[in-house]
Coordinates of C-alpha atoms in Angstrom, one line a residue:
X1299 CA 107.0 102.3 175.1
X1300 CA 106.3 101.4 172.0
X1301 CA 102.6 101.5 172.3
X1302 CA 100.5 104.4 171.8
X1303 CA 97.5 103.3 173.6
X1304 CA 99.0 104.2 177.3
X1305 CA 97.1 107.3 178.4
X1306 CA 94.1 106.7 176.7
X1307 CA 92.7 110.5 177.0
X1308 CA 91.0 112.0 173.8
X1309 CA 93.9 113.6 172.4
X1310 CA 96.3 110.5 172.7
X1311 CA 93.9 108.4 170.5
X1312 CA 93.3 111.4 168.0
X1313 CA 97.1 111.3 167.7
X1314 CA 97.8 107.2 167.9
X1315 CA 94.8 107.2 164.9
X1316 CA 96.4 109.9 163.0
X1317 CA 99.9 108.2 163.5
X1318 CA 98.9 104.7 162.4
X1319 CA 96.7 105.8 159.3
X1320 CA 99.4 107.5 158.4
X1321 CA 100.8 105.9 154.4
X1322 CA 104.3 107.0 155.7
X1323 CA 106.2 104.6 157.4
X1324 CA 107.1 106.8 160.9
X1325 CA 109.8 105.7 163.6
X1326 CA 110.7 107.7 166.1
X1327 CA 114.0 107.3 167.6
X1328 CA 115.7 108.0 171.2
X1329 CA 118.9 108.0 172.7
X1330 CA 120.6 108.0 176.4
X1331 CA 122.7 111.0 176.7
X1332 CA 126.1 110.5 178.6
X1333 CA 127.2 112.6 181.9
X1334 CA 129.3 114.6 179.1
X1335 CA 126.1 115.2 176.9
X1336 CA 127.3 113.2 174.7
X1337 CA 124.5 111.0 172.3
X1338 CA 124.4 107.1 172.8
X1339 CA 123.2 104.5 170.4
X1340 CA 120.2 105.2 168.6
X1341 CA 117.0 103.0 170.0
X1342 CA 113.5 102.2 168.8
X1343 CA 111.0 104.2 170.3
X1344 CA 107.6 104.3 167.9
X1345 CA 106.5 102.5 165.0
X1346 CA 103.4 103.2 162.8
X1347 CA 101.3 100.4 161.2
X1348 CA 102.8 101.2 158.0
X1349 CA 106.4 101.6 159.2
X1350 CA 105.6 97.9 160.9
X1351 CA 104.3 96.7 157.3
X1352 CA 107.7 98.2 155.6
X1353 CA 110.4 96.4 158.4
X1354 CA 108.1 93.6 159.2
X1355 CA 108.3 94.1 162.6
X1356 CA 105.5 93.8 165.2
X1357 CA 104.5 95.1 168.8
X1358 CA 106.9 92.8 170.2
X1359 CA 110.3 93.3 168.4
X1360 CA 110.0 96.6 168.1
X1361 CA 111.5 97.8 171.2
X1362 CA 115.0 99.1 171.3
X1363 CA 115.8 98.2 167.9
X1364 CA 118.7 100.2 166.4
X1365 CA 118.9 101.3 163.0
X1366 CA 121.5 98.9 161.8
X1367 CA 119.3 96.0 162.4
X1368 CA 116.4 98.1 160.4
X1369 CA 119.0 98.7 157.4
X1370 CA 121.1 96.0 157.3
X1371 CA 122.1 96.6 154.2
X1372 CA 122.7 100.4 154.5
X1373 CA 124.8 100.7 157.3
X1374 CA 125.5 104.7 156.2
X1375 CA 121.8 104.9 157.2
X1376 CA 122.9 105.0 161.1
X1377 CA 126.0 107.4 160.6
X1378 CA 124.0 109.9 158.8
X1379 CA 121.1 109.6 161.5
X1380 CA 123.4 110.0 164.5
X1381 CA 125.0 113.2 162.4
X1382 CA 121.0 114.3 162.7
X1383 CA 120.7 113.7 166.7
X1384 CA 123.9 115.3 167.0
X1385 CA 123.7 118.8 164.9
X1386 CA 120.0 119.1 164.4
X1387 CA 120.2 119.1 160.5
X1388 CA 117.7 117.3 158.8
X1389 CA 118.7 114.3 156.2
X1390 CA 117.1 113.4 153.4
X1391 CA 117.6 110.3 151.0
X1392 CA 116.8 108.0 148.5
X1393 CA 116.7 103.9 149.0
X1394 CA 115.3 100.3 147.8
X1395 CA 114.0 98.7 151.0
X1396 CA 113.8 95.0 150.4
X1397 CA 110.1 95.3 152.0
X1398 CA 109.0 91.8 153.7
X1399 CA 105.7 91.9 151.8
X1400 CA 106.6 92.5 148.6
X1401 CA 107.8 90.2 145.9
X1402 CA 110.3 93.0 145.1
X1403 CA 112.2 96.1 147.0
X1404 CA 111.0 99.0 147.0
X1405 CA 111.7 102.7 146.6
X1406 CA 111.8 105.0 149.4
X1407 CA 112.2 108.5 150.5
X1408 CA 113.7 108.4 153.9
X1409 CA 113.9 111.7 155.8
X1410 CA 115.2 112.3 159.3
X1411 CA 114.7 115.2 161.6
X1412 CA 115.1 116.1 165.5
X1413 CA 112.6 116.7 167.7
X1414 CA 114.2 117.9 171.2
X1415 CA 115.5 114.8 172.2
X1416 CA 114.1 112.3 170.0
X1417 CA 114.3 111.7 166.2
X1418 CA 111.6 111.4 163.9
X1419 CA 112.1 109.3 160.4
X1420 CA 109.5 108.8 157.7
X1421 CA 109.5 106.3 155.1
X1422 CA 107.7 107.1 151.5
X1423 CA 107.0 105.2 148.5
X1424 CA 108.0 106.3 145.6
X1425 CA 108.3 103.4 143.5
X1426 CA 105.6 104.4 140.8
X1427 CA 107.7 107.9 141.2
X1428 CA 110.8 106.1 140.8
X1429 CA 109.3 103.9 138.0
X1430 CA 108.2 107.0 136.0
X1431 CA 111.3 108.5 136.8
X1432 CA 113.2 105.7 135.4
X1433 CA 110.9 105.7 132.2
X1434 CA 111.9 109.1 131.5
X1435 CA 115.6 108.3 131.7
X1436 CA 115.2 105.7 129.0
X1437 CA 113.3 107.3 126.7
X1438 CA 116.1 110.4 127.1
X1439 CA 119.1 108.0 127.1
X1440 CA 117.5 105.9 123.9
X1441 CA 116.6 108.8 122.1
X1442 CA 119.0 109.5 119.1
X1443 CA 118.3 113.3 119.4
X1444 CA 119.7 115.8 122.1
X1445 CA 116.9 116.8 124.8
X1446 CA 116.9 119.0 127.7
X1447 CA 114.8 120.9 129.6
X1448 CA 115.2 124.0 130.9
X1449 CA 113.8 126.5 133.5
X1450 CA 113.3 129.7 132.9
X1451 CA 115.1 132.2 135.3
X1452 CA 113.3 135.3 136.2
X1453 CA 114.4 138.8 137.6
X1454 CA 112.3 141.0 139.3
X1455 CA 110.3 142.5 137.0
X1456 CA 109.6 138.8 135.9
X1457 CA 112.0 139.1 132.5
X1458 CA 113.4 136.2 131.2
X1459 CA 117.4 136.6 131.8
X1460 CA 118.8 132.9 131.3
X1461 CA 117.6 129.7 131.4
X1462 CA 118.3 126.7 133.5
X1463 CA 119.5 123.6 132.5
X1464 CA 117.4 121.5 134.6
X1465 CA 117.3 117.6 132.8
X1466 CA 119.4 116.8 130.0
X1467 CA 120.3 113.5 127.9
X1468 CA 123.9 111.6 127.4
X1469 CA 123.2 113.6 123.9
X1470 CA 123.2 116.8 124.6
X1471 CA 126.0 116.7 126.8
X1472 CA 128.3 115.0 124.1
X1473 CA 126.9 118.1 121.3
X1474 CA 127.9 120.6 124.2
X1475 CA 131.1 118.6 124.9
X1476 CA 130.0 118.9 128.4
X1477 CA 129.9 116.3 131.1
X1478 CA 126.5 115.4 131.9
X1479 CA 126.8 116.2 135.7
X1480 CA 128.3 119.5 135.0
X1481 CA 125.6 120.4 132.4
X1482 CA 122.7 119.8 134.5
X1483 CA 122.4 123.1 136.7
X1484 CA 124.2 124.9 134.5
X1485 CA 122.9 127.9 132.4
X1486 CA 122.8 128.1 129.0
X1487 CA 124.5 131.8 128.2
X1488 CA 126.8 130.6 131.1
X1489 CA 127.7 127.3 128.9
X1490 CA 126.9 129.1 125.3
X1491 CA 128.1 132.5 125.7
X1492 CA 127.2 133.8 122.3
X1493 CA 123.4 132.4 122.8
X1494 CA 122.5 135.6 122.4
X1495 CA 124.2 137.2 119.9
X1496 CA 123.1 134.1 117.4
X1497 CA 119.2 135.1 118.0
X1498 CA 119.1 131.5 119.6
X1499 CA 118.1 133.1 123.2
X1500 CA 115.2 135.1 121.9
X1501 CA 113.7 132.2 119.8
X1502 CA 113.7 130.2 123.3
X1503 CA 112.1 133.1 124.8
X1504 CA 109.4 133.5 122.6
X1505 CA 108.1 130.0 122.9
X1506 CA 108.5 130.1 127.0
X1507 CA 106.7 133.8 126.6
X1508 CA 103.7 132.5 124.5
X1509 CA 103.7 128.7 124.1
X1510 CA 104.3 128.6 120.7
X1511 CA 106.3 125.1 119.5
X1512 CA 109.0 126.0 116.5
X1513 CA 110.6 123.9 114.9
X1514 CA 113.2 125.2 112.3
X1515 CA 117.0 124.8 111.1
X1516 CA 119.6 126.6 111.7
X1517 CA 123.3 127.2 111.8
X1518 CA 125.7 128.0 114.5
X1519 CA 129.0 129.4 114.2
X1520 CA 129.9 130.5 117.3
X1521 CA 131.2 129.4 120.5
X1522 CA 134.0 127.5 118.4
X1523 CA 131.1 125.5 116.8
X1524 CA 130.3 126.1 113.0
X1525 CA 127.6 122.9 113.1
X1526 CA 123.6 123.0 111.9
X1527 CA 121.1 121.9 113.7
X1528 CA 117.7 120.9 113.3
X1529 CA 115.7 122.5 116.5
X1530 CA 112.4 122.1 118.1
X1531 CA 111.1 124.1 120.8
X1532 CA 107.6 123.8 123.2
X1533 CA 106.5 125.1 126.3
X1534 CA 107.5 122.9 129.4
X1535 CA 105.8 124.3 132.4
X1536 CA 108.2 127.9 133.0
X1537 CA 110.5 127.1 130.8
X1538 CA 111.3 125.4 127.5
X1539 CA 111.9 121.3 126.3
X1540 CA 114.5 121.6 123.8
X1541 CA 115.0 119.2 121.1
X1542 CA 117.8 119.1 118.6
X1543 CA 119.8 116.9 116.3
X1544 CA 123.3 118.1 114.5
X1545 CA 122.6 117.8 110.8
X1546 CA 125.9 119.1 109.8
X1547 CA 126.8 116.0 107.6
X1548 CA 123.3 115.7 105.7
X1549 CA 123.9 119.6 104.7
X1550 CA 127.0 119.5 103.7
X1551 CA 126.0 116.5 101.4
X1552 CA 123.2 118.9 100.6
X1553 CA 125.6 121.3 99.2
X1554 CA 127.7 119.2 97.5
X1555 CA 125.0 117.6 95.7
X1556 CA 123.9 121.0 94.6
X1557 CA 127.2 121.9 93.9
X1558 CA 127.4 118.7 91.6
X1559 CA 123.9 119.3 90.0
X1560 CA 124.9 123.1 88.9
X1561 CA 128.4 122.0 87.7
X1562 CA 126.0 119.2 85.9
X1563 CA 123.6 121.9 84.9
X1564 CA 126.4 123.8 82.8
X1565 CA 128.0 121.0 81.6
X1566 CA 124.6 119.6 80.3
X1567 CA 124.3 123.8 78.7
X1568 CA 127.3 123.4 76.9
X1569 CA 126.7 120.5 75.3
X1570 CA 123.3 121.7 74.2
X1571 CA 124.8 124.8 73.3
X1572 CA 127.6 122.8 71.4
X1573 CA 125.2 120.4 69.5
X1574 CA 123.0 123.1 68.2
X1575 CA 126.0 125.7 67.2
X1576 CA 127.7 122.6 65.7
X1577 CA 124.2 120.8 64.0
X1578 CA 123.7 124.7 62.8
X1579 CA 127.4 125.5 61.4
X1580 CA 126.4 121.7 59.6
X1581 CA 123.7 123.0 57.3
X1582 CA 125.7 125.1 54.9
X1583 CA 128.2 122.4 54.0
X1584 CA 125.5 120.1 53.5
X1585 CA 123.6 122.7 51.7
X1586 CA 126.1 122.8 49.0
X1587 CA 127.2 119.2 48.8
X1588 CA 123.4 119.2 48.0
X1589 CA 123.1 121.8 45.8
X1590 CA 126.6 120.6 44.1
X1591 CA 124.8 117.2 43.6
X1592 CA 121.4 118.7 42.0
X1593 CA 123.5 120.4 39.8
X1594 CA 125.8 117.1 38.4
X1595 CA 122.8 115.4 38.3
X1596 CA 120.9 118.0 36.1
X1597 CA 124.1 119.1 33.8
X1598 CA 126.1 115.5 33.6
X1599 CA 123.4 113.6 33.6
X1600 CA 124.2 112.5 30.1
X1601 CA 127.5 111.7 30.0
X1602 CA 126.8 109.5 33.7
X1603 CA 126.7 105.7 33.2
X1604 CA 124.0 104.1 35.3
X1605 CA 126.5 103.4 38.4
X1606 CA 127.6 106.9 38.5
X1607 CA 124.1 108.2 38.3
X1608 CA 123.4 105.6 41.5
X1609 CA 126.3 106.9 43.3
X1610 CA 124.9 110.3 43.4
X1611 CA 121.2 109.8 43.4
X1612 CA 122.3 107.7 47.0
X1613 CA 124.7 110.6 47.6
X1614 CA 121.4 112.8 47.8
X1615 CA 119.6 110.5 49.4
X1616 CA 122.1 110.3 52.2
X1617 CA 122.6 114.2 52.3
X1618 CA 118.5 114.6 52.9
X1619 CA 118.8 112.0 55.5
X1620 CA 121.7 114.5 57.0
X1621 CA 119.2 117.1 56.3
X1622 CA 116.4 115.7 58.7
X1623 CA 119.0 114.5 60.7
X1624 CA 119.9 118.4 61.6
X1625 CA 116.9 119.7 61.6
X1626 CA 115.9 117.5 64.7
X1627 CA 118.6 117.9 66.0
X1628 CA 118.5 122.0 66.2
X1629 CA 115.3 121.2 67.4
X1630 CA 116.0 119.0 70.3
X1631 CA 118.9 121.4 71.5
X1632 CA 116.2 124.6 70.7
X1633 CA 114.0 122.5 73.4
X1634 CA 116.8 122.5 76.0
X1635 CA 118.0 126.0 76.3
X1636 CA 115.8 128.2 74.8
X1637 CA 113.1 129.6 77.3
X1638 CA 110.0 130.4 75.3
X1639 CA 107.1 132.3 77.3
X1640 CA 104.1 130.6 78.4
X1641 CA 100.3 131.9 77.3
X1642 CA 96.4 130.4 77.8
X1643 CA 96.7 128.0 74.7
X1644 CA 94.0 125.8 73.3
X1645 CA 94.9 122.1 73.0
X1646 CA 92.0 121.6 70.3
X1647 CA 93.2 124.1 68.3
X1648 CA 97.3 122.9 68.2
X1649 CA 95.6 119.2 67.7
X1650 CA 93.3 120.6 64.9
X1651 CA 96.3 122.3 63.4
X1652 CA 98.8 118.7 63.6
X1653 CA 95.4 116.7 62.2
X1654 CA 95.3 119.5 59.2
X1655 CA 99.6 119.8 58.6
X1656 CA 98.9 115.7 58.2
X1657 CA 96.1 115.7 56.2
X1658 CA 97.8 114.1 53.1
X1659 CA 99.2 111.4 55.0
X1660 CA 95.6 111.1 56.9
X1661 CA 94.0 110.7 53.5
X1662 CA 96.8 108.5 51.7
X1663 CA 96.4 106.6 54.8
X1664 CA 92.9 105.9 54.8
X1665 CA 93.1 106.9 58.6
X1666 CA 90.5 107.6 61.2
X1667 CA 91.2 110.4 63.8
X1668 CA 89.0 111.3 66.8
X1669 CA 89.3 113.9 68.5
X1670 CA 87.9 114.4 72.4
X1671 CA 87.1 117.7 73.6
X1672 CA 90.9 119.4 74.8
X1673 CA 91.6 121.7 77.4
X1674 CA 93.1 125.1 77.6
X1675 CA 96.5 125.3 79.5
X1676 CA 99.3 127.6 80.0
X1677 CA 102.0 126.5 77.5
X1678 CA 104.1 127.4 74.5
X1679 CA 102.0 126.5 71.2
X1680 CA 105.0 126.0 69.1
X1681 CA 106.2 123.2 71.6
X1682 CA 103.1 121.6 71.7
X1683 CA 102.8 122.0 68.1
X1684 CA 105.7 120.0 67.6
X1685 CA 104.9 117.2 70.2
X1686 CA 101.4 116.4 69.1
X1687 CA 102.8 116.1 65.4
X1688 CA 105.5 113.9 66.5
X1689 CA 103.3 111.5 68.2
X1690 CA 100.4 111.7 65.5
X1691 CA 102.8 110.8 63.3
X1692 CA 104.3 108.2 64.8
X1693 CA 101.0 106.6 65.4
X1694 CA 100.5 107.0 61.2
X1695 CA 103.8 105.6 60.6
X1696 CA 104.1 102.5 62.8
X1697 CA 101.3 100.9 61.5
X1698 CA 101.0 97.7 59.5
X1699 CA 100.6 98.1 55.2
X1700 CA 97.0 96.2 55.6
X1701 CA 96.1 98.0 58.5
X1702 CA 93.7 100.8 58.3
X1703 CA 95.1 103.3 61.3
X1704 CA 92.8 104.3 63.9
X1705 CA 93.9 107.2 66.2
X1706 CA 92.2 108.5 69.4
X1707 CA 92.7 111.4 71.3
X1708 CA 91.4 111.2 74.7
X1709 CA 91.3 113.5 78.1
X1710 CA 90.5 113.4 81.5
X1711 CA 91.1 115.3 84.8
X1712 CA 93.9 113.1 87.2
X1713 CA 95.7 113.8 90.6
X1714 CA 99.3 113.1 90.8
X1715 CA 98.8 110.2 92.9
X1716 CA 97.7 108.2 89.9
X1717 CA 100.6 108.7 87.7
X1718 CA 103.3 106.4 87.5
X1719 CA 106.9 106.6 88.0
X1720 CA 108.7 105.8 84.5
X1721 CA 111.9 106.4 82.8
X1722 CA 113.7 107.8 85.5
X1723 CA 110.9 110.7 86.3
X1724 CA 109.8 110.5 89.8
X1725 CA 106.2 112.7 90.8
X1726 CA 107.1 114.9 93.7
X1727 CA 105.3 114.5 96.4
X1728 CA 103.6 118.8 95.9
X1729 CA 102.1 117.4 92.5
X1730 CA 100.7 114.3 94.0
X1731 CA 98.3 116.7 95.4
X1732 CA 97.6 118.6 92.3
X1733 CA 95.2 117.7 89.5
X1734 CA 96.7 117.3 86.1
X1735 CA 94.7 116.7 82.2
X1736 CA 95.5 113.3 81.5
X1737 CA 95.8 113.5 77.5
X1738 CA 95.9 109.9 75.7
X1739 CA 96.7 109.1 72.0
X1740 CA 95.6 105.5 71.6
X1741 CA 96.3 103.5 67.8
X1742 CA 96.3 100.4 66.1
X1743 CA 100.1 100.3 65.1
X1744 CA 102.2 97.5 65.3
X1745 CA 103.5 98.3 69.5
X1746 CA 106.6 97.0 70.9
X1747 CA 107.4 95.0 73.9
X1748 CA 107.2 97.3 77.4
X1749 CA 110.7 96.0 77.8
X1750 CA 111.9 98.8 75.4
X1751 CA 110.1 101.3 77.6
X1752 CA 113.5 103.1 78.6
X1753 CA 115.0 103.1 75.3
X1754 CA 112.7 104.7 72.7
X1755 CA 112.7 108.2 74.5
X1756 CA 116.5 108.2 74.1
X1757 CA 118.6 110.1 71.0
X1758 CA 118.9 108.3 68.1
X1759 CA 117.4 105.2 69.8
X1760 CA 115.4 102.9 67.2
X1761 CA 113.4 99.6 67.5
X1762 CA 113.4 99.6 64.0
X1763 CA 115.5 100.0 60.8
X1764 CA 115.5 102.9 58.3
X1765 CA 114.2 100.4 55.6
X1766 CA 111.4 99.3 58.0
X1767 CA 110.1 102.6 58.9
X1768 CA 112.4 105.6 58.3
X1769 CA 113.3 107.9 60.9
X1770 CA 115.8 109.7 62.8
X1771 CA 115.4 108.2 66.6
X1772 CA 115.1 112.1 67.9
X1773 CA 111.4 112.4 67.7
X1774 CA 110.1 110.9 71.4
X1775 CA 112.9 112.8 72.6
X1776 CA 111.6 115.8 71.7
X1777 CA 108.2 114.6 73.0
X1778 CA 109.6 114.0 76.6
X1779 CA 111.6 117.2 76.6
X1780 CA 108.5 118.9 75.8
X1781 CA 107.0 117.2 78.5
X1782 CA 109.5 118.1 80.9
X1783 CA 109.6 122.2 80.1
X1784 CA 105.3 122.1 80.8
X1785 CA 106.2 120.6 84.1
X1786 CA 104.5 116.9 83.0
X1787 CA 105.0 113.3 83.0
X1788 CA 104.5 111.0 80.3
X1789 CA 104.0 107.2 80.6
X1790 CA 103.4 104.6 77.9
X1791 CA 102.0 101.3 77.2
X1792 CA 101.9 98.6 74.4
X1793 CA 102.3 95.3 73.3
X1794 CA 103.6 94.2 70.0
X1795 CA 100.8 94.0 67.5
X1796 CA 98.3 96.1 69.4
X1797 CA 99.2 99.2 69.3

């Protein structure tokens, strides 16, 4: 009975070809019914080539075989097909047939259904199904972000009035607090009731409604949640792939670092404030101890001794030193707090003016100054007044006695990606796409080692003592903080002896 080729009339052979060349594995099943109408054991009745291939049986074990010895290993297999023969429901599973021709089991979808008195099952592969299937679960249960997909549900004018939940991730169901089985098939106003009210719903809508991927923070404080998210939304067929990750701990860290840099921010504003109001109320006092000195120098002069006459000639001296001392000082603080408006000003011009303010130094000097062609920028004149003279001088004091200085002033057009990161400035990544002047003052002097790099833009920092080369220690601080208010960087080189 188990051979198709009895009758052989045209439409039998249509049928046996159209059964074997079949890719499903097909059995069809039969049973003896009892005087009562009650079903017997399930028998072998028919077997397709490829249903032979899957059990390894052939034309001669095939009849009356009974599902148990098909599915050893399943023995639920027969209970759920005798529940077939016996209400006429169809069945419909999942399995990993240990085929006899493959090196490994493979995935099936079984399906059973009744036919009058018979019952027909088919087998299908679905291992590269099952294999894809299984690749998607891994990448969803490895990924360290919360993913689910959902479909959109649809009333009869075709508007969007919730969405399904339809695959979801280990993830999303711990965010949710949700167990994964119960999420998926779930709704998402049904499991996030204020969806809408947040404006969360209508984002989702508008990228099932037109496609368009967003990807955006956001916070959300309802539902008994006050957590922020991270969100990123495309198109998935009708309906949406959603993926988020809670970034509640990086913005809170967010705000308490910007918490901390205001607080900093004021403190560093009072101190500014504080040094200049104090290095300001210090210039009267010193004023007078000066004035108080020129005058018992001038009128006592004569009845002074030598030491006494030392004792306030270096009482003076110290006072001027004070003097200088202040000055830079107010200066520095000015540099810090006080916003000066920005205007096109010509670099040649502020360098021409520094060259002529040094002029007698310059000639004492014996010094040679060359001068490139400068830009125009937007900046403060005054500021960069004051930097150009501090490093123009510099490059005239640090110099060797024998030496005759030699000063150039170069430019040239950089991108950001070029500059280095020195003394603690770091180039943001926006201005390593922008194009900066690239302004160079290049002298003979006597250098210092690059070790010192971090020190000699510091306050009051020297490499050198007031005998050697006199000085306050403020002046490359107020370069750098010059620097710093036209949005710049500044970087330096040298070796001792070479400038």
């Amino acid at each position: 009975m188990n051979d198709l080729s009895m009758n052989p009339t045209d439409e039998s052979a249509i049928f046996r070809d159209v059964f074997n060349l079949a890719d499903s594995g097909i059995m069809v099943f039969e049973w003896p019914n009892s005087a009562k109408g009650d079903i017997g054991d399930l028998r072998l009745l028919l077997a397709n080539q490829s249903a032979q291939a899957i059990t390894g049986l052939t034309d001669s074990t095939l009849p009356d075989q009974a599902p148990v010895l098909l599915f050893p290993l399943l023995t639920e297999i027969e209970q759920n097909l005798r529940y077939v023969a016996e209400t006429g429901e169809s069945y419909q599973t999942e399995l990993l047939y240990p085929s006899t021709n493959q090196e490994k089991s493979t995935w099936y979808n079984l399906s059973a259904r009744k036919h009058d008195n018979s019952l027909v099952l088919s087998l299908t592969d679905i291992n590269a199904l099952k294999a894809e299937s299984n690749l998607v679960q891994g990448l969803l249960s490895s990924s360290i972000d919360a993913i689910i997909a959902y479909e959109a549900m649809r009333d009869d004018a075709g508007n969007i009035y919730d969405l399904r939940i339809k695959v979801a991730n280990e993830i999303a169901a711990r965010t949710a607090g949700i167990p994964l089985e119960e999420l998926l098939n779930s709704t998402i106003i049904t499991e996030l009731p204020s969806i809408v009210t947040s404006g969360l719903f209508d984002r989702y809508k508008h990228t099932v409604e037109t496609g368009e991927p967003q990807q955006f923070e956001f916070q959300y404080n309802f539902d008994n949640q006050d957590n922020w998210y991270e969100i990123m939304t495309s198109k998935l067929n009708d309906g949406l792939l959603l993926t988020y990750r809670d970034i509640t701990t990086a913005k809170r860290n967010e705000k308490d670092l910007q918490e901390s840099i205001e607080r900093l921010k004021q403190s560093n504003q009072s101190l500014e404030q504080f040094a200049y109001i104090a290095s300001h109320d210090l210039q009267e006092p010193l004023r007078k101890i000066q004035s108080f000195g020129d005058l018992l120098r001038k009128q006592q002069q004569d009845k002074l001794d030598e030491a006494s006459l030392d004792l306030v000639n270096r009482m003076q001296s110290a006072a001027q030193r004070m003097n200088v001392l202040i000055h830079d000082l107010l200066t520095f603080s000015r540099l810090s707090w006080e916003k000066l408006p920005f205007k096109l000003t010509n670099l040649q011009d502020v360098v021409n003016d520094v060259v002529a303010d040094l002029e007698t130094t310059i000639r004492t000097k014996q010094a040679e100054v060359s001068i490139t062609s400068l830009p125009i920028i937007m900046g403060n004149s005054g500021q960069l007044h004051q930097l150009f003279q501090n490093l123009l001088s510099n490059a005239l004091k640090f110099v060797r006695a024998d030496i005759r200085p030699t000063i150039v002033i170069d430019c040239k057009q950089v991108t950001g990606q070029i500059i280095p990161s020195i003394l603690g400035q770091l180039v943001t990544s926006q201005d390593k796409e922008h194009t900066f002047y690239a302004i160079s003052i290049t002298d003979n002097g006597i250098g210092f080692d690059s070790k010192y790099v971090d020190r000699i833009f510091a306050v009051f920092q020297r490499l050198h003592t007031r005998n050697e080369y006199p000085g306050t220690g403020v002046g490359l601080s107020i370069v750098q903080k010059v620097i710093e208010n036209h949005r710049g960087y500044i970087n330096v080189e040298s070796q001792p002896g070479h400038g």
